[in-house]
Structures are given as C-alpha cells and as structure tokens.
Amino acid sequence: MTTLTRDPVRPAPRGRARSGRIPRLGGPAWLVRRQHRAAFWTLIALTILCVIAMVILRGQMMDYLDTLGSSQRKSGSLPADFEKYSDRLASFGGYLGYLPVLAGVFLGAPLIAGDLETGTAKLVTSQSVSRLRWLTTKLAIPAALLVLSAAVLAAVFSWWWHPVKTLTGQLEWTSGTFFDVTGIMPVAYALLTFSVGAAVGMLLRRTLVSMVVTLGIVVAIGVVWDRFRLDLGHILSVSTDKGVGPGARLPKLPAGAIQQGQGTYFLTSSGGRLDWTTCLGTSDDSKAHTACLESKHVIGWSMDYLPISQMHTMQWLGAGIMLTVTAAIAAFVILWGRKRLL
C-alpha cells in the first residue's frame, strides 16, 4: 500500500494560471505585430545603435572640451581642432533628418497598402473585427513605436549638442540639421510623414507605387518646411550709433544668435534703415561717400537676428502645425476607410 506524502498535483483554475503570465497581444494587435515585426525590430535596432554611437561620440567631444581652458570655451573662441567634432555632430544630425523619410516610405506607405494588395484586409474585416478597430490598431501600434524611437533619438542628440550649441557659429540651430532633430520636432515630423504614407497607401492600394508617391510627397513637405521654418520666429534687431567710418564696430549679436536678412544695414537718426550699398555708386572718393552718408543722416549699423531663446517656441509652434495636420489625415484615413476601404 502506497502512502502519499502530499496531494496530487491538480490543474490550477484558469484565472489563477493566467494571472502569473505576461499578457500577450491578441486579435488585430497580434496581427499587426506579426505582419510588421521585421520593420518594428529594424526600427528598434537602428534606434539602439544610434543611441550607442551618439553616447560614444559625445564622450569623445566632452573629453576634448575638458582639455581646454575656460577662456577657450567662450563663444567663438574654440580652436580649429574642434572642427572634426562639430562635423561629426552636424553629420549625425543630417542622418537623423532621414527619420521622417523612413517613417513615411517604409513604415507608413506599406501599412495599409500591403493588406489591400494581398487581400488580408478583406479577410480580417470579414471576421468579427470591425473596420474601425482594424484601422485604429494598424495606425496606433506603429505610431506608438515611432513616437518612442523619435523621442529617444531626439533626447540623446539634444544631450550631445547642448554643451556646444552656443560655443561656435558652425552649428547653426536654425538649420534643419539641429532644429528638426531636437526637442518635439522629430516626433511631430515623423508622425506627419507616417500618416501621409498610410493615407497614400490606402488610396493607391499598391505597395510599391505608394512608396514612390509617398517619397515624392515627403520631399515636397521638406522643401516647403525649409522655406517657412524661420517664419515661425520673431526677428529682433541690434544696432549701434557710433558712426560707420573706419574703426566703427558692427553690432555684437548675443551668443547663439543667427543673423537674418541681407546682412548689415545703415541706421539713420530717424530710426530708419538703408541698404549697405547706399552711396556706393556716388564716387570712388571716400570723402564723397562719407558726405553722401551724412546727407542721409546715417549714424550707425543695424543687424537682424533670431535669438536661440526662441528655438523651443518655434519648435512647439511648428510641431503643433504638423500634429494638427497629422490628426486631420488620421481622421480621414479612419472615416474614409470605414466606408470605402474594401
């Protein structure tokens, strides 16, 4: 006769058995992850590699700056050897600037077009899954991953750039290399191009064609954005009233400020401004030129500039515009897709 020292193992209740497990995706969420896992893992891997590279390069730059004296680290006084570090920073910012292109062409365009082309969309929506749920899931999961990736890259790049952004004029914050890849801008820009790609794919229903068309639209958006980016800021002026003759100094811009307009202007006693070419055609005689300027009551120089203190405000304003357009496109995709998708 056998004696049991403990009770036989009994299957645990279903609720208790599942409580200790990590919840798994199901339904449309599982399908989206399964379909696009290659793109998702590629995005994650590229993000990790970029973060590691930026951390290493920033460490090298900070080691170099630590060898300099405090006087050399003042604005505009960095030695020529620093150029290789600024070139690395600018080059990496340029590479990160391709994130919106990748988001629109390789993540957004095939998202819905691939399912429509292969018939997966018809199969999914013929089951118990509604078109609204399917479209929402298709957009939400890649968008969430894209936001996370763009935010991490922007934060690390901003951390790299911050110690030197006002130390040298080689790293102009108004350029897309820095303005578009720091702060909130990468998130908003990537979401905009992603939504554009999704909308194009839904309308064209062919993956390759959608990718090509999306590329053209994203390039056009970039051209327009580069043209109007600086219009988001408020241009300020700085002037002098010590004359414009030999020995007269030009106005000094604040640290990190970027000069705007056509250059320097003549400032008159009434507060008006004249182009610097004024009186150049009068005569080669310097006295005649001076007399001409005096007749126009020129008392000094004036320059227009954008201060770096406006950068965050301009970024949030630009991001707000992009996110508004993104929301409108996403609403169009969902509303149009509920009625005419298949």
Short mmCIF file of C-alpha atoms in Angstrom, two decimals, residues 45 73 89 110 132 137 149 160 167 229 323 331:
data_model
loop_
_atom_site.label_atom_id
_atom_site.label_comp_id
_atom_site.label_asym_id
_atom_site.label_seq_id
_atom_site.Cartn_x
_atom_site.Cartn_y
_atom_site.Cartn_z
CA ALA A 45 17.75 48.08 -33.61
CA ARG A 73 35.29 77.61 -24.31
CA LEU A 89 27.69 66.36 -34.76
CA PRO A 110 3.11 49.69 -46.90
CA LEU A 132 -12.76 50.86 -37.26
CA THR A 137 -4.91 49.28 -34.43
CA SER A 149 12.01 55.90 -31.15
CA TRP A 160 25.05 65.67 -27.22
CA LEU A 167 30.05 77.98 -28.43
CA ARG A 229 10.68 77.25 -40.82
CA LEU A 323 0.40 67.37 -35.36
CA ALA A 331 -9.24 61.12 -39.16
#
